[in-house]
Amino acid sequence: MAGALVVLALPCRAVASCPADPSASADTVLTLRIGAQPPVRLDLRAVTALGERQLTQRRSVASGSGASAVATEQSVVYAGVPLGVLIGAAGGGPTERRDQRSWVFDAVATDGYRAVFSWGELFNSDAAEQILVITAQDGRPLDAREGPLALRALADRRPGPRHVRNLCAIIVRALPLADR
């Protein structure tokens, strides 16, 4: 891979700057960068135009503890764009090049938290449609704690470890040859 593909998401409203691109303008919602090419900066309409989808996550939540715990069913409706679609829009989607199969994708939050995805998860898995860059939850834009953009891997057994609040960057890199 000639250079790293970096997909940066930066908020329209004031939140911490992105450690991957602290100099981006405040009106940019999403910046797509491939290697040394100039970045492509998008507003929220342009992001959702890439193919915003709604996904419902159903979960059982226990109240109480022990034998007296009562489980209630909850559902949350997320709106957003699959991560693979965003990467594809920046020219980083799958091709016939075998070297892409060694790419990894770091999702970075404004506080530096990271979650990692593989090429196979995003472009060769049924779970790919459920790795979502979230723009809204239950019909409302994300609040300041979550967004303006967040990322969730809804097919994960434990979705918490790869839930990235205040998503600000997706860094795409090839694993070194020794690690392949």
mmCIF file of C-alpha atoms in Angstrom, residues 25 31 33 42 50 55 61 68 80 82 91 110 112 132-133 155 160 174-175 179:
data_model
loop_
_atom_site.group_PDB
_atom_site.id
_atom_site.type_symbol
_atom_site.label_atom_id
_atom_site.label_comp_id
_atom_site.label_asym_id
_atom_site.label_seq_id
_atom_site.Cartn_x
_atom_site.Cartn_y
_atom_site.Cartn_z
ATOM 1 C CA SER A 25 -11.630 22.982 9.946
ATOM 2 C CA THR A 31 -12.605 13.938 5.847
ATOM 3 C CA ARG A 33 -7.720 10.877 2.873
ATOM 4 C CA LEU A 42 -17.749 16.075 3.515
ATOM 5 C CA LEU A 50 -23.317 7.557 0.674
ATOM 6 C CA LEU A 55 -30.462 -0.941 11.788
ATOM 7 C CA VAL A 61 -31.425 -5.927 29.818
ATOM 8 C CA SER A 68 -34.778 -11.917 41.211
ATOM 9 C CA GLY A 80 -25.702 5.538 9.665
ATOM 10 C CA PRO A 82 -21.549 1.078 6.891
ATOM 11 C CA GLY A 91 -11.173 4.681 -3.022
ATOM 12 C CA THR A 110 -11.345 12.240 19.990
ATOM 13 C CA GLY A 112 -7.673 8.529 21.576
ATOM 14 C CA LEU A 132 -21.904 1.230 11.247
ATOM 15 C CA VAL A 133 -20.734 4.839 11.391
ATOM 16 C CA ALA A 155 -22.849 -8.074 15.215
ATOM 17 C CA GLY A 160 -18.911 -2.360 23.965
ATOM 18 C CA ALA A 174 -1.206 -2.497 5.829
ATOM 19 C CA LEU A 175 0.272 -4.944 8.273
ATOM 20 C CA ASP A 179 3.115 -9.862 10.600
#
